[in-house]
Short mmCIF file of C-alpha atoms in Angstrom, two decimals:
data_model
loop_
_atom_site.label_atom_id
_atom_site.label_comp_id
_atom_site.label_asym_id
_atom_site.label_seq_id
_atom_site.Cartn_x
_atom_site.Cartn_y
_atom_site.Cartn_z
CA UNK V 1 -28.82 24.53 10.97
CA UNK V 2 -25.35 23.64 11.48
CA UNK V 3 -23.55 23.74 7.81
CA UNK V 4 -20.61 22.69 9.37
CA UNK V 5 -21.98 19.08 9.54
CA UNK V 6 -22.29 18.95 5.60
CA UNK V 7 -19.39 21.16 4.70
CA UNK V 8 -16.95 18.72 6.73
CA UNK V 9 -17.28 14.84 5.27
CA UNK V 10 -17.20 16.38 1.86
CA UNK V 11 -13.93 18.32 2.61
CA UNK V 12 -12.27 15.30 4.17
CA UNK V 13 -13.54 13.05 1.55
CA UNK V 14 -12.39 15.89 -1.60
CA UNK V 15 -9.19 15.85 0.32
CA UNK V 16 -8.74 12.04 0.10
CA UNK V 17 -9.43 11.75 -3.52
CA UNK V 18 -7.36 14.60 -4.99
CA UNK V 19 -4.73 12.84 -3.07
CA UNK V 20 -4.81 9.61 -4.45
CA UNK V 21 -5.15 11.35 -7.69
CA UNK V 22 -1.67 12.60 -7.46
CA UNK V 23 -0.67 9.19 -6.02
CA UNK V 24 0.29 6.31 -8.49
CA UNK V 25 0.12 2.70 -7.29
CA UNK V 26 1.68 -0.82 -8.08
CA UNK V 27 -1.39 -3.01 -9.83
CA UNK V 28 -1.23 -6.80 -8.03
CA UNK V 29 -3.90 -9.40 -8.46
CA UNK V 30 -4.73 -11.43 -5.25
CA UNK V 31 -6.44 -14.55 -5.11
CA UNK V 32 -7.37 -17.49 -2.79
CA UNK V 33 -10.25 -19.88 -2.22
CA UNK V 34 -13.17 -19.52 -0.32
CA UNK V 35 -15.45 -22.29 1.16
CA UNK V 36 -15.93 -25.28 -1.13
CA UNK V 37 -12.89 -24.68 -3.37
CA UNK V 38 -13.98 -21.84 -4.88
CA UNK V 39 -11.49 -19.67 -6.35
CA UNK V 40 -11.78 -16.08 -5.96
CA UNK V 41 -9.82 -13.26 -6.65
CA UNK V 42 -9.18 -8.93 -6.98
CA UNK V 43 -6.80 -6.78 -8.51
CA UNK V 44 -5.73 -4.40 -5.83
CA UNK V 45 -3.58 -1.64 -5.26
CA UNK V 46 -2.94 -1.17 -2.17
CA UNK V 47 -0.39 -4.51 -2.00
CA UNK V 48 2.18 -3.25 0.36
CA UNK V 49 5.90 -4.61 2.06
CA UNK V 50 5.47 -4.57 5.93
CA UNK V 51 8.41 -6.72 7.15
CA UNK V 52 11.18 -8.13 5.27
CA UNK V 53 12.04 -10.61 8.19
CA UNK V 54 9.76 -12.56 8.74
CA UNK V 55 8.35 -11.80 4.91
CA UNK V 56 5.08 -9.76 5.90
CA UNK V 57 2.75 -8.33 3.18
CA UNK V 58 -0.56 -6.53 3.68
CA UNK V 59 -3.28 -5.48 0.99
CA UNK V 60 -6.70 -3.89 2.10
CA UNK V 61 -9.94 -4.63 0.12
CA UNK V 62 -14.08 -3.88 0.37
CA UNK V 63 -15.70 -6.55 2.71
CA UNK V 64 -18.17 -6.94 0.31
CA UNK V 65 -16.00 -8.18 -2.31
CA UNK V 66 -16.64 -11.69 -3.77
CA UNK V 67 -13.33 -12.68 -1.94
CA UNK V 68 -14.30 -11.96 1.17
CA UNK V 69 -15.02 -14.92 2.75
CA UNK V 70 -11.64 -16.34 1.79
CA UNK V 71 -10.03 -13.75 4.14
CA UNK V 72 -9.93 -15.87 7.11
CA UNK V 73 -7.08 -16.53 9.32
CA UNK V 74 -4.70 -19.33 8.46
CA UNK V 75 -6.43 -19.62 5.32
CA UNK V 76 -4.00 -18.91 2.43
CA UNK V 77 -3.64 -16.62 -0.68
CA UNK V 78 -1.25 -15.86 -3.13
CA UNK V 79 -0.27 -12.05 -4.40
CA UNK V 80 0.56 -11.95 -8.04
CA UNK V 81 2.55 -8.61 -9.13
CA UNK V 82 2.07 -7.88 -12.93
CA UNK V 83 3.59 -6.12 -15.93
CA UNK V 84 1.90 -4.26 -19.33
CA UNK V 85 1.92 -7.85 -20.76
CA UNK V 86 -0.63 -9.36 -18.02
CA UNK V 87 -2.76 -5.99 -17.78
CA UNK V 88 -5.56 -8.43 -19.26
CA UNK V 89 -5.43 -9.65 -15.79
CA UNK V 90 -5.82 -6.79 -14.31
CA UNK V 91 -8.99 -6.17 -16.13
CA UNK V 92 -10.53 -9.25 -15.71
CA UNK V 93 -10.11 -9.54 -11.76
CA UNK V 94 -11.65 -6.37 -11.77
CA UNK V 95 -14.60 -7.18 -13.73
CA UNK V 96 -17.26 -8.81 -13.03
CA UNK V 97 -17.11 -11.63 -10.16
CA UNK V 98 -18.43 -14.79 -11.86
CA UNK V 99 -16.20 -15.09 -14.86
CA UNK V 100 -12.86 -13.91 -13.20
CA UNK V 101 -11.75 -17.63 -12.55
CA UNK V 102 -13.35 -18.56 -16.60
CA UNK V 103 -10.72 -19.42 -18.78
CA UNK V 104 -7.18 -20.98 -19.10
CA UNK V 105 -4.87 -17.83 -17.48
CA UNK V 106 -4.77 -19.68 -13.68
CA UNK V 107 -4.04 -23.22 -12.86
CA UNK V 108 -3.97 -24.43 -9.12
CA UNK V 109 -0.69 -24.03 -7.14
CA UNK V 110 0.28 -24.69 -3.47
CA UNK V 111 -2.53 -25.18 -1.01
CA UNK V 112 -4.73 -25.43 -4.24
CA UNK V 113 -4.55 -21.39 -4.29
CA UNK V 114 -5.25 -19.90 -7.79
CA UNK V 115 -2.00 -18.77 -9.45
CA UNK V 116 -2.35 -16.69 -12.36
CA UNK V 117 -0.66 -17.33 -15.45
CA UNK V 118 2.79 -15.05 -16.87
CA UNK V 119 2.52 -13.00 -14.22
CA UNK V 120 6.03 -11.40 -13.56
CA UNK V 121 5.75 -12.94 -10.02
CA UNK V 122 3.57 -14.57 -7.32
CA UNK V 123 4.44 -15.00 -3.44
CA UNK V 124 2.32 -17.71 -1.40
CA UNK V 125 1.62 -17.16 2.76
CA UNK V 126 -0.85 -17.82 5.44
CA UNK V 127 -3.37 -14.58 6.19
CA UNK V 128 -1.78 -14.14 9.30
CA UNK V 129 -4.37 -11.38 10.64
CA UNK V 130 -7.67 -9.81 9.66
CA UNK V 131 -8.53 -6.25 10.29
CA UNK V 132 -12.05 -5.07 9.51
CA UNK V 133 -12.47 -1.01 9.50
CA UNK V 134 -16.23 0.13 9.02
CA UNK V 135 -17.03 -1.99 5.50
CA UNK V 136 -13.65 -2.95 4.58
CA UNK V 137 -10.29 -4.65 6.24
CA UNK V 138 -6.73 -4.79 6.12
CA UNK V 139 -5.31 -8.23 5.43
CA UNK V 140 -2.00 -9.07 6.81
CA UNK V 141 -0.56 -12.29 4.96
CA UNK V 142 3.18 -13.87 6.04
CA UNK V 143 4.94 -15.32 2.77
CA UNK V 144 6.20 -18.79 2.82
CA UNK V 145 6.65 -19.36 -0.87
CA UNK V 146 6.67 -17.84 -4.27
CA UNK V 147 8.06 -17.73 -8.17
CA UNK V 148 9.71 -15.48 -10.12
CA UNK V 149 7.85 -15.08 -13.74
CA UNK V 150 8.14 -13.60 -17.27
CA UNK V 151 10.39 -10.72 -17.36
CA UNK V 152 8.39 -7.46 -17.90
CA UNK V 153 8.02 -3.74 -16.71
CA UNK V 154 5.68 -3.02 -13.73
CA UNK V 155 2.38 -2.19 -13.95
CA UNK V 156 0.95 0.87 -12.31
CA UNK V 157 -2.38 2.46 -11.74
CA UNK V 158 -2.27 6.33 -12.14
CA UNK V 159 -5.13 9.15 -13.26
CA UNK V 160 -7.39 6.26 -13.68
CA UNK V 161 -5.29 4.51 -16.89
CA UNK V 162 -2.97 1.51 -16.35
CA UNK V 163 0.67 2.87 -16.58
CA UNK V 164 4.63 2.07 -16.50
CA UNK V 165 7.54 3.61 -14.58
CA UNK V 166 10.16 4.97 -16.21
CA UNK V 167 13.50 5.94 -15.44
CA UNK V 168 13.36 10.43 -14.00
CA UNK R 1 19.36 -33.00 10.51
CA UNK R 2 16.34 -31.65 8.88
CA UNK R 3 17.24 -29.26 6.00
CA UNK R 4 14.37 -27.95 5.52
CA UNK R 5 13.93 -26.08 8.59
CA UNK R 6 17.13 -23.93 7.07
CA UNK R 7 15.94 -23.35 3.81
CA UNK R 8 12.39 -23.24 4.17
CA UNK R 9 12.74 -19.31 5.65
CA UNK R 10 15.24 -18.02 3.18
CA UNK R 11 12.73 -19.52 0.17
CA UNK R 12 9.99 -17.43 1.92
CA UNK R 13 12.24 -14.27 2.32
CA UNK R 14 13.75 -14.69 -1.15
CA UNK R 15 10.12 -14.99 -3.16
CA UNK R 16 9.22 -11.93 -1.00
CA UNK R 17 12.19 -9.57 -1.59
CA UNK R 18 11.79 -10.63 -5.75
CA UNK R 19 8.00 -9.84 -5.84
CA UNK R 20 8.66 -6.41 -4.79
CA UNK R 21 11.48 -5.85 -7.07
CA UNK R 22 8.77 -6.41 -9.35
CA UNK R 23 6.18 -4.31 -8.01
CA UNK R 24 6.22 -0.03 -8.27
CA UNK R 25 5.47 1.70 -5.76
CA UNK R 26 3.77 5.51 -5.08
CA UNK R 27 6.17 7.29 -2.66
CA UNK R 28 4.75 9.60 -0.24
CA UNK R 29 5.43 11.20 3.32
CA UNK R 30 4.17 10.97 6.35
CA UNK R 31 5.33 13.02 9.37
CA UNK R 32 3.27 13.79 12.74
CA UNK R 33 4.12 15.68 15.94
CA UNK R 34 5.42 13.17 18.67
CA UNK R 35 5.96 14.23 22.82
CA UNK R 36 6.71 17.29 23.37
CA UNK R 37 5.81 18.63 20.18
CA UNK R 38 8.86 17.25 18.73
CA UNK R 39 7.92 16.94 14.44
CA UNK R 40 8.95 13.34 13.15
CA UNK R 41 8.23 11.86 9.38
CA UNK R 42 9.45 9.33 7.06
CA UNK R 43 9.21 8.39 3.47
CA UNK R 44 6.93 5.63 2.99
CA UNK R 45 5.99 3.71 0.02
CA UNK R 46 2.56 1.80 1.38
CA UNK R 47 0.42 4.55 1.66
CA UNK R 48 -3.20 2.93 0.36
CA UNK R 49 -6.44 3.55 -0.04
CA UNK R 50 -8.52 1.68 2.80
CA UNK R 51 -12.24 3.79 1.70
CA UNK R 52 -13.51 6.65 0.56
CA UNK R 53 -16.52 6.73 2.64
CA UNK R 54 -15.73 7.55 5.42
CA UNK R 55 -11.90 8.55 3.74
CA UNK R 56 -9.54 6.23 5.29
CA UNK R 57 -5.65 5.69 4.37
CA UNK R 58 -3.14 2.90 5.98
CA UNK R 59 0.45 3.03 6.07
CA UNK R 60 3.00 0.65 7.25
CA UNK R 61 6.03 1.15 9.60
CA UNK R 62 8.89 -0.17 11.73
CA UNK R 63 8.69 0.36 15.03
CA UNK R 64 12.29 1.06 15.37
CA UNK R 65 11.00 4.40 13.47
CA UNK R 66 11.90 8.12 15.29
CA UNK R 67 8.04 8.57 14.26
CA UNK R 68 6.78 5.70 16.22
CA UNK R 69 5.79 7.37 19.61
CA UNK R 70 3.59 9.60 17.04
CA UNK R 71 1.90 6.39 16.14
CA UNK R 72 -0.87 6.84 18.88
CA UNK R 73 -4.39 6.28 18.32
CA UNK R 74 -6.24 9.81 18.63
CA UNK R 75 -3.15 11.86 17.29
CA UNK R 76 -2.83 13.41 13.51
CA UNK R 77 -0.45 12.54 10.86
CA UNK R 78 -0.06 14.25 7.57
CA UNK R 79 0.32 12.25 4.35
CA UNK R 80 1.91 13.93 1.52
CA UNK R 81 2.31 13.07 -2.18
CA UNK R 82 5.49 12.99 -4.15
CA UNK R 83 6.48 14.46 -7.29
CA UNK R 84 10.04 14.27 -9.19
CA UNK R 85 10.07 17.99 -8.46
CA UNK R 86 9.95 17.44 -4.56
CA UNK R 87 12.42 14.12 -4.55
CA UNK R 88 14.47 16.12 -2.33
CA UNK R 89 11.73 15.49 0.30
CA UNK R 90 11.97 11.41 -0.36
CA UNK R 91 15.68 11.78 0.37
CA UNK R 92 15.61 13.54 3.14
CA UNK R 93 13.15 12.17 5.18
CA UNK R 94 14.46 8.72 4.24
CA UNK R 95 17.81 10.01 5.89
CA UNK R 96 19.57 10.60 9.30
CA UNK R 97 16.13 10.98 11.11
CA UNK R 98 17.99 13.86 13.68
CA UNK R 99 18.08 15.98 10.23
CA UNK R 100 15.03 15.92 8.94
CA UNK R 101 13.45 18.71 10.12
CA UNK R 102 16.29 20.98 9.53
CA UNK R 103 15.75 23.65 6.82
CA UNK R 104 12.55 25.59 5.77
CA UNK R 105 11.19 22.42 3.47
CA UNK R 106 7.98 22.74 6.35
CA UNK R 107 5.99 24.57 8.28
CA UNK R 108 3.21 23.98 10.76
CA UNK R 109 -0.13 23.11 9.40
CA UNK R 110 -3.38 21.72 11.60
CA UNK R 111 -2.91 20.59 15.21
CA UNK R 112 0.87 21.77 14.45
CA UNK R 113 1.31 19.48 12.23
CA UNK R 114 4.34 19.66 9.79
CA UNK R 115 2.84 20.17 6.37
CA UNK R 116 6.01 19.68 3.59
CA UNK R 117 6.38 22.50 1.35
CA UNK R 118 5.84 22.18 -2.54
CA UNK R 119 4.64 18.66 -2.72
CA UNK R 120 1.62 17.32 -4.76
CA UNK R 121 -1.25 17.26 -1.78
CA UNK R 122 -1.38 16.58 1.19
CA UNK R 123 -4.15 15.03 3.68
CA UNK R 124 -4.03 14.66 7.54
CA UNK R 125 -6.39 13.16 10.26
CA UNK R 126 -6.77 11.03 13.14
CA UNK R 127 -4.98 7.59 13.86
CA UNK R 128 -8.33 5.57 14.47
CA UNK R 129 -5.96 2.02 14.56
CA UNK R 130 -2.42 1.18 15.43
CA UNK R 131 -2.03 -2.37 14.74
CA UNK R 132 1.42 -3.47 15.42
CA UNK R 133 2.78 -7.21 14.02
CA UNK R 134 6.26 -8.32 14.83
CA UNK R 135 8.12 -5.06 14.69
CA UNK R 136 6.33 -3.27 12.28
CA UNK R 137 2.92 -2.06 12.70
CA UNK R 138 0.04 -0.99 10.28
CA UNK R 139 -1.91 2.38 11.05
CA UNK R 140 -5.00 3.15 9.71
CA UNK R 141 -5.79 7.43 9.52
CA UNK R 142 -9.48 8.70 8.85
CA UNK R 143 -8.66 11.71 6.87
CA UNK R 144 -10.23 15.03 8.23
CA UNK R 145 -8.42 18.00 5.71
CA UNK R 146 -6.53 18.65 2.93
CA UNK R 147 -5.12 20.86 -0.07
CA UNK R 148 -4.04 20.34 -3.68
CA UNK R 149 -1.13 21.38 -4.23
CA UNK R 150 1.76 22.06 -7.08
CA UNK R 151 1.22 20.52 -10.08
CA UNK R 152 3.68 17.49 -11.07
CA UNK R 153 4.26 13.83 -12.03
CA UNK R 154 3.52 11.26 -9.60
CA UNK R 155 6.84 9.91 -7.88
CA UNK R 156 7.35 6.34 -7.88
CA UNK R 157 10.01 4.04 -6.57
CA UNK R 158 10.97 0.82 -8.66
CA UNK R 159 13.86 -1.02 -9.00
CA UNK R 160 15.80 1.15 -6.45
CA UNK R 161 15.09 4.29 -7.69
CA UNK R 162 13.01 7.06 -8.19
CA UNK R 163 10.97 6.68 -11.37
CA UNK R 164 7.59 8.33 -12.60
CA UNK R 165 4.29 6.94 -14.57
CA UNK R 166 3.81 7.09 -18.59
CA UNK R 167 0.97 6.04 -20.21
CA UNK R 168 1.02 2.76 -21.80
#
C-alpha cells in the first residue's frame, strides 16, 4: 500500500486552509435573477478587480449554489460591497436559500437585478464569461453601471468573524 | 451626436473604480519561475478561494506583467500571505519588476520555486487554467504543498494603503 496516495490530498488541502486562515478577505453580496424572475443571491469573498479599462470584475462561487443557474452569459448581476452597518446582509445571503430575498432590504434595480438596500455600494454588468472548475466556476462580469451608498467602513472576513480594517 | 456613447463608459468605469474604494482587500504574493529559470512575482490583491476539495486558488493579472510568461498551464506558482511585519515584501514586489529579486528576502523552494522569507504561509501548485480576457487574464492553481509560517496580522489593502483586520 502506497501511503503516499493518502498522505498527499490531505497535505495539499491542510496547506490551502492554513493559508486562507492567515488571509483576510473583502465581504460582497452578489445577486441576480435566475429563470422566471427569481431573485437569487450569495455573499462571497472572493469579489476581485481584473481590469480597470474596460471595468472587469470576477467572483468565484459553488455550482451548486441556489444562484447558479443565474450565472449564464449575458445574463446580468449586480456586486454589492458592504460595511459593519449592512453585516446583517452578509448573514442573511449566507443563510439559508429560501428566505434570502424575504423582507424589505432589496428592491429591483436595472435589468430588474436585486439591489440590496444601504449597502456602501453596488456596480451593475453583463456576466461576460463562465468558467466551471470541477464543482464550482469563476464568473467574469463587465460593469456598465453602479451607485455609490451610505458611507461606512469595509467589511472583512478574517479567522472566521466578520471584521474592519484599520489604519497599521 | 449621441452623448451617450461618451458617457455611458466613463459611468461604467467610475461605479467600478468607487466600489473598490469601498471594498478591502487581503494582499498576498505570488511569484513563479518563468524561461530560463528566471524568478518573477507580484503583489496581488485577488487571491480567492475557488475549493477546498480538490484545493484550488485563482488570481488575477495583467498581461503586461514580467510574471506573465510564468502564467503557463502545467507550471507552479507560489502564493504567499501578508502580514504588517512582511509589508516590505508588498512594496517590493509591487515595484521596478528588474528589482525584485534582489536581496536575500527568498530562496528556492519546490520545483525552484521562490518561496518569500518570513511571510504568513505560503502554498504552491500547478496552473490547471490560464484564462486570459482583454489584457488581463484569470489563473486558476490546484494547490499541491505548503507551510505555516510566522505568526502575524493579516495584511490588507484599503483605501490606498496598507491596513490590517480588528474584530468588530
Amino acid at each position: 500500500m502506497d501511503e503516499q496516495h493518502f498522505t498527499e490530498p490531505d497535505a495539499a488541502t491542510d496547506a490551502f486552509k492554513q493559508a486562507f486562515r492567515r488571509h483576510a478577505a473583502g465581504v460582497a453580496a452578489v445577486t441576480a435573477l435566475a429563470d422566471g424572475g427569481r431573485p437569487v443571491g450569495f455573499t462571497a469573498t472572493s469579489v476581485a478587480s481584473l481590469a480597470a479599462a474596460p471595468p472587469l470584475v470576477t467572483f468565484n462561487m459553488a455550482r451548486v449554489s441556489s444562484a447558479w443557474p443565474a450565472m449564464v452569459v449575458g445574463n446580468r448581476v449586480a456586486i454589492h460591497t458592504l460595511g459593519p452597518r449592512t453585516r446583517h446582509l452578509a448573514v442573511k445571503l449566507a443563510a439559508d436559500n429560501a428566505v434570502r430575498f424575504e423582507g424589505d432590504h432589496w428592491a429591483p434595480g436595472p435589468h430588474g437585478v436585486p439591489i440590496l438596500a444601504g449597502v456602501t455600494s453596488w456596480m451593475l454588468g453583463e456576466i461576460i464569461e463562465v468558467h466551471p472548475v470541477y464543482e464550482n466556476a469563476v464568473i467574469v462580469v463587465r460593469i456598465e453601471v453602479g451607485e455609490l451608498g451610505d458611507e461606512d467602513e469595509a467589511l472583512l472576513y478574517h479567522e472566521r468573524a466578520y471584521q474592519r480594517p484599520v489604519a497599521l
